[in-house]
Amino acid sequence: MRALQLVEDRRLEQVDIAPPSPPGLGEVTLRIKAVALNHIDVWGWRGMAFAKRKMPLVIGAEASGEIDEVGPGVTGLTPGQLVSIYGARTCGLCRPCREGRDNLCEHVSGVHGFHLDGFAQEKINLPARLLVPAPPGVDAVGAAVAPVTFGTVEHMLFDNARLEPGETILVHAGGSGIGSAAIQLAKKMGCTVITTVGSNDKIEKAKALGADHVINYREDRFEGVVRKLTKKKGVDVVFEHVGKDTWAGSMFSLKRGGRLVTCGSTSGVSTEINLMMLFQQQLKLLGSFGCRMENMANAMQKMAAGLVKPIIDTEVDFASIDTALKRMEGRDVFGKIILRID
Ligand SMILES: [Zn+2]
């Protein structure tokens, strides 16, 4: 069967590998349908000085699949069913796992597509407990963006930042996969949404998703515009994932007692923090990574109800994956890039 392997930094190869053996106890064999690309794939592909990883490695951290075969002891899943796949291999035994908070697993073996083989392959065996069935009305693409894109954003906004209706939120990079999800989720609950984009052609697209104000960060200093829009008060919540380039401005954009929630650092992992601003303004800095199983189910319920939809930039096949990753690296995308396996 076909798989897409990273063999060295910036070198991907389509390879033939042996299909999985029949599913073991508590496992299912999945036929992968769609893989959604994320910045973690870009980090992995371009290589990172601070993380040595095993190669070759099958890429793909976020995907949907169809149940092909059910192993012994598995209940509630049947062949042909569409499921969304949790992105990390958690233990299932520790207290956080038993409570469905797998992103706090105490014995996690790694993230698929990064530490462990990922989902860019035709079939894979996985523990049934890491699969969330897609409700009617959600297709393979919707189920593919539930774990890392929508699940992460649900966890950031509702579990961590505890966003409330009527609040104002600044969403960085509204054209990114998680940015486009955050705009929709925040707007649908009745928040005022300010977002940033890197080019003027993305302004109308961001407004169409529900953004009330769109700032081109290459033309204006976003923190200045945010202060002006909020009459110098600042926003209740900043949705961060850019890191180094935006961190100081993000803190400056918050109102007293405001919350900054972050799940990434696409522009660099280190930055300085103005501690006086942190304590005097009583800011709350919240780190977020991955999601709870329930976040995936909630995201797909909202898709099924028509409240939110996955924003798809392009669908690609194995042959165009390099171009896709380069476009993501250059931030030349609006929404998600989907790799079709089926
Ligand atoms: Zn665990």
mmCIF file of C-alpha atoms and ligand atoms in Angstrom:
data_model
loop_
_atom_site.group_PDB
_atom_site.id
_atom_site.type_symbol
_atom_site.label_atom_id
_atom_site.label_comp_id
_atom_site.label_asym_id
_atom_site.label_seq_id
_atom_site.Cartn_x
_atom_site.Cartn_y
_atom_site.Cartn_z
ATOM 1 C CA MET A 1 0.000 0.000 0.000
ATOM 2 C CA ARG A 2 1.052 3.624 -0.555
ATOM 3 C CA ALA A 3 2.514 5.846 2.165
ATOM 4 C CA LEU A 4 4.194 9.229 2.240
ATOM 5 C CA GLN A 5 7.446 9.206 4.183
ATOM 6 C CA LEU A 6 9.772 11.960 5.257
ATOM 7 C CA VAL A 7 13.229 10.513 4.562
ATOM 8 C CA GLU A 8 15.302 13.570 5.473
ATOM 9 C CA ASP A 9 14.710 17.291 6.024
ATOM 10 C CA ARG A 10 12.645 18.685 3.133
ATOM 11 C CA ARG A 11 12.582 15.309 1.345
ATOM 12 C CA LEU A 12 9.358 13.321 1.073
ATOM 13 C CA GLU A 13 8.994 10.070 -0.827
ATOM 14 C CA GLN A 14 6.004 8.006 -1.839
ATOM 15 C CA VAL A 15 6.792 4.431 -0.803
ATOM 16 C CA ASP A 16 5.181 1.022 -0.842
ATOM 17 C CA ILE A 17 4.846 -0.506 2.603
ATOM 18 C CA ALA A 18 3.209 -3.665 3.908
ATOM 19 C CA PRO A 19 -0.445 -3.265 4.948
ATOM 20 C CA PRO A 20 -1.205 -3.703 8.662
ATOM 21 C CA SER A 21 -1.888 -7.135 10.139
ATOM 22 C CA PRO A 22 -5.454 -7.899 11.326
ATOM 23 C CA PRO A 23 -6.510 -5.618 14.219
ATOM 24 C CA GLY A 24 -5.603 -6.793 17.729
ATOM 25 C CA LEU A 25 -7.594 -6.577 20.955
ATOM 26 C CA GLY A 26 -9.378 -3.201 21.180
ATOM 27 C CA GLU A 27 -8.079 -2.122 17.779
ATOM 28 C CA VAL A 28 -9.587 -1.384 14.393
ATOM 29 C CA THR A 29 -8.056 -1.232 10.932
ATOM 30 C CA LEU A 30 -8.843 2.081 9.285
ATOM 31 C CA ARG A 31 -8.820 3.043 5.642
ATOM 32 C CA ILE A 32 -7.547 6.650 5.709
ATOM 33 C CA LYS A 33 -9.755 9.078 3.768
ATOM 34 C CA ALA A 34 -8.299 12.574 4.169
ATOM 35 C CA VAL A 35 -5.300 14.099 5.945
ATOM 36 C CA ALA A 36 -5.349 17.791 6.916
ATOM 37 C CA LEU A 37 -1.969 19.536 6.901
ATOM 38 C CA ASN A 38 -0.887 21.602 9.885
ATOM 39 C CA HIS A 39 2.073 23.685 10.933
ATOM 40 C CA ILE A 40 3.403 20.704 12.846
ATOM 41 C CA ASP A 41 3.881 19.082 9.401
ATOM 42 C CA VAL A 42 5.792 22.147 8.208
ATOM 43 C CA TRP A 43 8.008 22.065 11.330
ATOM 44 C CA GLY A 44 8.674 18.370 10.753
ATOM 45 C CA TRP A 45 9.358 18.756 7.049
ATOM 46 C CA ARG A 46 11.778 21.656 7.288
ATOM 47 C CA GLY A 47 13.541 20.108 10.299
ATOM 48 C CA MET A 48 14.110 21.476 13.755
ATOM 49 C CA ALA A 49 17.401 22.018 15.511
ATOM 50 C CA PHE A 50 15.868 21.265 18.907
ATOM 51 C CA ALA A 51 14.135 17.980 18.125
ATOM 52 C CA LYS A 52 15.888 14.881 16.823
ATOM 53 C CA ARG A 53 13.405 12.456 15.340
ATOM 54 C CA LYS A 54 13.446 9.015 13.794
ATOM 55 C CA MET A 55 13.301 8.821 10.015
ATOM 56 C CA PRO A 56 11.879 7.646 7.713
ATOM 57 C CA LEU A 57 8.582 8.761 9.191
ATOM 58 C CA VAL A 58 5.100 8.602 7.664
ATOM 59 C CA ILE A 59 3.737 12.160 7.888
ATOM 60 C CA GLY A 60 0.229 13.383 8.762
ATOM 61 C CA ALA A 61 -1.014 14.392 12.232
ATOM 62 C CA GLU A 62 -4.714 14.993 11.541
ATOM 63 C CA ALA A 63 -7.015 12.711 9.569
ATOM 64 C CA SER A 64 -10.283 10.926 9.054
ATOM 65 C CA GLY A 65 -10.795 7.311 8.084
ATOM 66 C CA GLU A 66 -13.361 4.649 7.399
ATOM 67 C CA ILE A 67 -13.507 1.532 9.554
ATOM 68 C CA ASP A 68 -12.256 -1.409 7.511
ATOM 69 C CA GLU A 69 -12.071 -4.172 10.105
ATOM 70 C CA VAL A 70 -12.984 -4.334 13.782
ATOM 71 C CA GLY A 71 -10.799 -6.265 16.232
ATOM 72 C CA PRO A 72 -11.899 -8.331 19.249
ATOM 73 C CA GLY A 73 -13.372 -6.426 22.183
ATOM 74 C CA VAL A 74 -14.392 -3.374 20.161
ATOM 75 C CA THR A 75 -17.976 -2.219 20.553
ATOM 76 C CA GLY A 76 -19.909 0.616 18.929
ATOM 77 C CA LEU A 77 -17.879 0.780 15.716
ATOM 78 C CA THR A 78 -18.827 -0.961 12.483
ATOM 79 C CA PRO A 79 -17.111 -1.403 9.105
ATOM 80 C CA GLY A 80 -17.861 1.459 6.712
ATOM 81 C CA GLN A 81 -18.303 4.014 9.520
ATOM 82 C CA LEU A 82 -16.525 7.391 9.149
ATOM 83 C CA VAL A 83 -14.408 8.449 12.130
ATOM 84 C CA SER A 84 -12.163 11.295 13.202
ATOM 85 C CA ILE A 85 -8.775 10.213 14.587
ATOM 86 C CA TYR A 86 -7.129 11.575 17.750
ATOM 87 C CA GLY A 87 -3.643 12.839 16.830
ATOM 88 C CA ALA A 88 -1.566 11.425 19.687
ATOM 89 C CA ARG A 89 -1.016 7.893 20.957
ATOM 90 C CA THR A 90 -2.085 8.206 24.569
ATOM 91 C CA CYS A 91 -2.029 5.437 27.196
ATOM 92 C CA GLY A 92 -5.763 5.158 27.914
ATOM 93 C CA LEU A 93 -5.003 4.132 31.507
ATOM 94 C CA CYS A 94 -3.858 7.213 33.418
ATOM 95 C CA ARG A 95 -6.348 9.467 35.157
ATOM 96 C CA PRO A 96 -6.414 12.236 32.485
ATOM 97 C CA CYS A 97 -6.985 9.585 29.754
ATOM 98 C CA ARG A 98 -9.779 7.898 31.716
ATOM 99 C CA GLU A 99 -11.422 11.322 32.001
ATOM 100 C CA GLY A 100 -11.117 11.953 28.257
ATOM 101 C CA ARG A 101 -8.408 14.571 28.763
ATOM 102 C CA ASP A 102 -5.942 12.691 26.586
ATOM 103 C CA ASN A 103 -3.877 15.808 25.877
ATOM 104 C CA LEU A 104 -2.708 15.596 29.527
ATOM 105 C CA CYS A 105 -1.805 11.886 29.286
ATOM 106 C CA GLU A 106 1.001 10.976 31.696
ATOM 107 C CA HIS A 107 2.438 8.244 29.453
ATOM 108 C CA VAL A 108 1.884 9.535 25.907
ATOM 109 C CA SER A 109 4.047 7.752 23.303
ATOM 110 C CA GLY A 110 3.956 10.680 20.908
ATOM 111 C CA VAL A 111 2.167 12.662 18.252
ATOM 112 C CA HIS A 112 1.375 10.895 14.983
ATOM 113 C CA GLY A 113 3.264 12.224 11.980
ATOM 114 C CA PHE A 114 5.852 13.793 14.248
ATOM 115 C CA HIS A 115 7.172 11.286 16.799
ATOM 116 C CA LEU A 116 5.280 8.251 15.470
ATOM 117 C CA ASP A 117 4.227 7.244 11.965
ATOM 118 C CA GLY A 118 1.342 9.419 10.845
ATOM 119 C CA PHE A 119 -1.762 9.059 8.725
ATOM 120 C CA ALA A 120 -0.512 9.663 5.162
ATOM 121 C CA GLN A 121 -0.889 5.987 4.322
ATOM 122 C CA GLU A 122 -3.737 3.901 2.979
ATOM 123 C CA LYS A 123 -4.428 1.815 6.100
ATOM 124 C CA ILE A 124 -3.457 1.863 9.751
ATOM 125 C CA ASN A 125 -4.337 -0.035 12.939
ATOM 126 C CA LEU A 126 -5.366 2.140 15.875
ATOM 127 C CA PRO A 127 -6.952 1.697 19.323
ATOM 128 C CA ALA A 128 -10.719 2.125 18.946
ATOM 129 C CA ARG A 129 -10.808 4.470 21.948
ATOM 130 C CA LEU A 130 -8.887 7.116 19.954
ATOM 131 C CA LEU A 131 -11.600 7.351 17.291
ATOM 132 C CA VAL A 132 -14.623 9.641 17.371
ATOM 133 C CA PRO A 133 -17.502 8.718 15.007
ATOM 134 C CA ALA A 134 -18.570 11.470 12.607
ATOM 135 C CA PRO A 135 -22.266 12.379 12.918
ATOM 136 C CA PRO A 136 -24.505 12.418 9.813
ATOM 137 C CA GLY A 137 -23.838 15.520 7.730
ATOM 138 C CA VAL A 138 -20.085 15.530 8.383
ATOM 139 C CA ASP A 139 -17.974 14.266 5.480
ATOM 140 C CA ALA A 140 -14.400 12.937 5.318
ATOM 141 C CA VAL A 141 -12.943 16.459 5.150
ATOM 142 C CA GLY A 142 -14.982 17.696 8.115
ATOM 143 C CA ALA A 143 -13.941 14.666 10.171
ATOM 144 C CA ALA A 144 -10.315 15.210 9.103
ATOM 145 C CA VAL A 145 -10.161 18.744 10.524
ATOM 146 C CA ALA A 146 -11.909 17.924 13.828
ATOM 147 C CA PRO A 147 -8.905 16.704 15.890
ATOM 148 C CA VAL A 148 -6.165 19.303 15.439
ATOM 149 C CA THR A 149 -7.902 22.257 13.800
ATOM 150 C CA PHE A 150 -11.371 22.538 15.314
ATOM 151 C CA GLY A 151 -10.607 20.417 18.398
ATOM 152 C CA THR A 152 -7.609 22.557 19.355
ATOM 153 C CA VAL A 153 -9.615 25.758 18.909
ATOM 154 C CA GLU A 154 -12.592 24.436 20.921
ATOM 155 C CA HIS A 155 -10.199 23.537 23.740
ATOM 156 C CA MET A 156 -8.437 26.914 23.590
ATOM 157 C CA LEU A 157 -11.530 29.102 23.455
ATOM 158 C CA PHE A 158 -13.946 27.261 25.712
ATOM 159 C CA ASP A 159 -11.916 25.082 28.134
ATOM 160 C CA ASN A 160 -8.888 27.353 28.591
ATOM 161 C CA ALA A 161 -9.812 30.985 27.782
ATOM 162 C CA ARG A 162 -13.443 30.436 28.852
ATOM 163 C CA LEU A 163 -14.692 32.811 26.199
ATOM 164 C CA GLU A 164 -18.114 34.315 26.981
ATOM 165 C CA PRO A 165 -20.795 35.719 24.648
ATOM 166 C CA GLY A 166 -20.417 39.468 24.216
ATOM 167 C CA GLU A 167 -16.647 39.487 24.720
ATOM 168 C CA THR A 168 -14.132 40.837 22.210
ATOM 169 C CA ILE A 169 -11.424 38.558 20.847
ATOM 170 C CA LEU A 170 -8.348 39.155 18.704
ATOM 171 C CA VAL A 171 -7.657 36.147 16.448
ATOM 172 C CA HIS A 172 -4.192 36.112 14.890
ATOM 173 C CA ALA A 173 -3.784 34.929 11.291
ATOM 174 C CA GLY A 174 -7.434 34.634 10.328
ATOM 175 C CA GLY A 175 -6.439 32.914 7.093
ATOM 176 C CA SER A 176 -4.753 29.984 8.829
ATOM 177 C CA GLY A 177 -6.636 26.760 9.490
ATOM 178 C CA ILE A 178 -7.061 27.387 13.221
ATOM 179 C CA GLY A 179 -7.597 31.124 12.669
ATOM 180 C CA SER A 180 -10.493 30.481 10.290
ATOM 181 C CA ALA A 181 -11.998 28.040 12.810
ATOM 182 C CA ALA A 182 -11.568 30.485 15.722
ATOM 183 C CA ILE A 183 -13.289 33.347 13.866
ATOM 184 C CA GLN A 184 -16.339 31.186 13.166
ATOM 185 C CA LEU A 185 -16.599 29.635 16.643
ATOM 186 C CA ALA A 186 -16.200 32.993 18.421
ATOM 187 C CA LYS A 187 -18.630 34.812 16.140
ATOM 188 C CA LYS A 188 -21.309 32.113 16.402
ATOM 189 C CA MET A 189 -21.351 32.443 20.186
ATOM 190 C CA GLY A 190 -21.877 36.194 19.950
ATOM 191 C CA CYS A 191 -18.413 37.702 20.329
ATOM 192 C CA THR A 192 -16.903 40.697 18.529
ATOM 193 C CA VAL A 193 -14.051 39.324 16.427
ATOM 194 C CA ILE A 194 -10.957 41.245 15.359
ATOM 195 C CA THR A 195 -8.523 39.343 13.158
ATOM 196 C CA THR A 196 -5.232 39.883 11.345
ATOM 197 C CA VAL A 197 -4.267 38.831 7.813
ATOM 198 C CA GLY A 198 -1.079 39.228 5.799
ATOM 199 C CA SER A 199 -2.510 40.386 2.478
ATOM 200 C CA ASN A 200 -5.410 42.532 1.297
ATOM 201 C CA ASP A 201 -7.001 39.729 -0.729
ATOM 202 C CA LYS A 202 -7.668 37.876 2.541
ATOM 203 C CA ILE A 203 -9.654 40.738 4.081
ATOM 204 C CA GLU A 204 -12.995 39.971 2.418
ATOM 205 C CA LYS A 205 -12.563 36.238 3.012
ATOM 206 C CA ALA A 206 -12.033 36.852 6.743
ATOM 207 C CA LYS A 207 -15.089 39.107 6.878
ATOM 208 C CA ALA A 208 -17.155 36.416 5.142
ATOM 209 C CA LEU A 209 -16.282 34.070 8.033
ATOM 210 C CA GLY A 210 -17.719 36.545 10.516
ATOM 211 C CA ALA A 211 -14.793 38.824 11.455
ATOM 212 C CA ASP A 212 -16.042 42.301 12.444
ATOM 213 C CA HIS A 213 -12.670 44.006 11.897
ATOM 214 C CA VAL A 214 -9.762 42.788 9.768
ATOM 215 C CA ILE A 215 -6.252 44.242 10.093
ATOM 216 C CA ASN A 216 -3.521 43.744 7.489
ATOM 217 C CA TYR A 217 -0.580 43.293 9.866
ATOM 218 C CA ARG A 218 1.911 44.067 7.091
ATOM 219 C CA GLU A 219 0.442 47.565 6.677
ATOM 220 C CA ASP A 220 -0.631 48.492 10.214
ATOM 221 C CA ARG A 221 0.648 47.673 13.679
ATOM 222 C CA PHE A 222 -2.154 45.432 14.853
ATOM 223 C CA GLU A 223 -1.840 46.398 18.535
ATOM 224 C CA GLY A 224 -2.371 50.078 17.671
ATOM 225 C CA VAL A 225 -5.506 49.315 15.642
ATOM 226 C CA VAL A 226 -6.828 47.041 18.421
ATOM 227 C CA ARG A 227 -6.403 49.801 21.041
ATOM 228 C CA LYS A 228 -8.231 52.198 18.742
ATOM 229 C CA LEU A 229 -11.080 49.792 17.934
ATOM 230 C CA THR A 230 -11.633 49.044 21.627
ATOM 231 C CA LYS A 231 -11.381 52.724 22.681
ATOM 232 C CA LYS A 232 -8.037 52.043 24.433
ATOM 233 C CA LYS A 233 -9.599 49.323 26.599
ATOM 234 C CA GLY A 234 -8.133 46.267 24.876
ATOM 235 C CA VAL A 235 -9.702 42.903 24.110
ATOM 236 C CA ASP A 236 -10.876 40.233 26.549
ATOM 237 C CA VAL A 237 -9.052 37.390 24.802
ATOM 238 C CA VAL A 238 -6.139 37.078 22.371
ATOM 239 C CA PHE A 239 -5.950 33.866 20.334
ATOM 240 C CA GLU A 240 -2.192 33.382 19.783
ATOM 241 C CA HIS A 241 -0.249 30.903 17.656
ATOM 242 C CA VAL A 242 2.292 33.161 15.911
ATOM 243 C CA GLY A 243 4.654 33.627 18.860
ATOM 244 C CA LYS A 244 7.836 35.665 18.599
ATOM 245 C CA ASP A 245 6.630 38.222 16.029
ATOM 246 C CA THR A 246 3.339 39.049 17.742
ATOM 247 C CA TRP A 247 3.784 38.247 21.442
ATOM 248 C CA ALA A 248 4.538 41.738 22.778
ATOM 249 C CA GLY A 249 1.738 43.257 20.685
ATOM 250 C CA SER A 250 -0.650 40.535 21.835
ATOM 251 C CA MET A 251 -0.002 41.317 25.499
ATOM 252 C CA PHE A 252 -0.387 45.030 24.773
ATOM 253 C CA SER A 253 -3.746 44.332 23.063
ATOM 254 C CA LEU A 254 -5.319 42.825 26.205
ATOM 255 C CA LYS A 255 -7.577 44.688 28.588
ATOM 256 C CA ARG A 256 -6.861 44.570 32.326
ATOM 257 C CA GLY A 257 -7.485 40.997 33.467
ATOM 258 C CA GLY A 258 -7.509 39.773 29.850
ATOM 259 C CA ARG A 259 -6.587 36.236 28.782
ATOM 260 C CA LEU A 260 -4.005 35.242 26.200
ATOM 261 C CA VAL A 261 -4.334 31.653 25.012
ATOM 262 C CA THR A 262 -1.662 30.128 22.768
ATOM 263 C CA CYS A 263 -1.181 26.843 20.953
ATOM 264 C CA GLY A 264 1.750 27.614 18.704
ATOM 265 C CA SER A 265 4.733 29.710 17.738
ATOM 266 C CA THR A 266 5.030 29.653 13.960
ATOM 267 C CA SER A 267 7.380 32.684 13.910
ATOM 268 C CA GLY A 268 9.746 31.398 16.618
ATOM 269 C CA VAL A 269 9.639 29.733 20.022
ATOM 270 C CA SER A 270 11.371 32.301 22.254
ATOM 271 C CA THR A 271 10.325 35.802 23.191
ATOM 272 C CA GLU A 272 10.577 38.378 25.990
ATOM 273 C CA ILE A 273 7.764 39.066 28.415
ATOM 274 C CA ASN A 274 7.168 42.426 30.069
ATOM 275 C CA LEU A 275 6.576 41.187 33.620
ATOM 276 C CA MET A 276 5.381 44.533 34.887
ATOM 277 C CA MET A 277 2.632 44.490 32.271
ATOM 278 C CA LEU A 278 1.820 40.877 33.206
ATOM 279 C CA PHE A 279 1.179 41.574 36.885
ATOM 280 C CA GLN A 280 -0.005 45.175 36.831
ATOM 281 C CA GLN A 281 -2.520 44.434 34.117
ATOM 282 C CA GLN A 282 -3.341 41.097 35.795
ATOM 283 C CA LEU A 283 -3.067 39.228 32.530
ATOM 284 C CA LYS A 284 -3.578 35.483 32.257
ATOM 285 C CA LEU A 285 -1.295 33.508 29.941
ATOM 286 C CA LEU A 286 -2.709 30.106 28.984
ATOM 287 C CA GLY A 287 -0.830 27.396 27.129
ATOM 288 C CA SER A 288 -2.940 24.932 25.175
ATOM 289 C CA PHE A 289 -2.006 21.824 23.206
ATOM 290 C CA GLY A 290 -4.263 19.329 21.485
ATOM 291 C CA CYS A 291 -7.741 18.715 22.817
ATOM 292 C CA ARG A 292 -10.032 16.517 24.854
ATOM 293 C CA MET A 293 -11.927 13.762 23.020
ATOM 294 C CA GLU A 294 -15.150 15.681 23.655
ATOM 295 C CA ASN A 295 -13.813 18.761 21.838
ATOM 296 C CA MET A 296 -13.675 16.712 18.607
ATOM 297 C CA ALA A 297 -17.250 15.483 19.066
ATOM 298 C CA ASN A 298 -18.466 19.022 19.861
ATOM 299 C CA ALA A 299 -16.729 20.453 16.795
ATOM 300 C CA MET A 300 -18.335 17.870 14.503
ATOM 301 C CA GLN A 301 -21.763 18.485 16.079
ATOM 302 C CA LYS A 302 -21.387 22.185 15.212
ATOM 303 C CA MET A 303 -20.412 21.259 11.639
ATOM 304 C CA ALA A 304 -23.418 18.939 11.364
ATOM 305 C CA ALA A 305 -25.695 21.732 12.626
ATOM 306 C CA GLY A 306 -24.282 24.107 9.981
ATOM 307 C CA LEU A 307 -22.863 26.520 12.603
ATOM 308 C CA VAL A 308 -19.280 26.207 11.375
ATOM 309 C CA LYS A 309 -17.642 24.764 8.306
ATOM 310 C CA PRO A 310 -14.111 23.703 7.429
ATOM 311 C CA ILE A 311 -12.447 26.318 5.220
ATOM 312 C CA ILE A 312 -10.514 24.479 2.535
ATOM 313 C CA ASP A 313 -7.715 26.156 0.610
ATOM 314 C CA THR A 314 -6.943 23.234 -1.710
ATOM 315 C CA GLU A 315 -7.105 19.467 -1.976
ATOM 316 C CA VAL A 316 -3.870 17.829 -3.107
ATOM 317 C CA ASP A 317 -2.517 14.349 -3.811
ATOM 318 C CA PHE A 318 0.804 12.745 -2.872
ATOM 319 C CA ALA A 319 2.578 14.290 -5.880
ATOM 320 C CA SER A 320 1.885 17.912 -4.901
ATOM 321 C CA ILE A 321 2.675 17.703 -1.200
ATOM 322 C CA ASP A 322 5.979 19.621 -1.465
ATOM 323 C CA THR A 323 4.277 22.591 -3.108
ATOM 324 C CA ALA A 324 1.561 22.479 -0.444
ATOM 325 C CA LEU A 325 4.072 22.576 2.437
ATOM 326 C CA LYS A 326 6.022 25.408 0.782
ATOM 327 C CA ARG A 327 2.816 27.436 0.450
ATOM 328 C CA MET A 328 2.056 26.860 4.127
ATOM 329 C CA GLU A 329 5.579 27.878 5.087
ATOM 330 C CA GLY A 330 5.136 31.080 3.072
ATOM 331 C CA ARG A 331 1.689 31.667 4.648
ATOM 332 C CA ASP A 332 0.211 31.769 1.158
ATOM 333 C CA VAL A 333 -2.957 29.889 2.129
ATOM 334 C CA PHE A 334 -6.484 30.580 3.280
ATOM 335 C CA GLY A 335 -7.846 27.677 5.319
ATOM 336 C CA LYS A 336 -6.731 24.077 5.255
ATOM 337 C CA ILE A 337 -4.805 22.044 2.704
ATOM 338 C CA ILE A 338 -6.256 18.539 2.477
ATOM 339 C CA LEU A 339 -4.302 15.528 1.275
ATOM 340 C CA ARG A 340 -6.702 12.975 -0.217
ATOM 341 C CA ILE A 341 -5.767 9.362 0.317
ATOM 342 C CA ASP A 342 -8.961 7.727 -0.991
HETATM 343 ZN ZN ZN B 1 -2.774 8.440 29.565
#
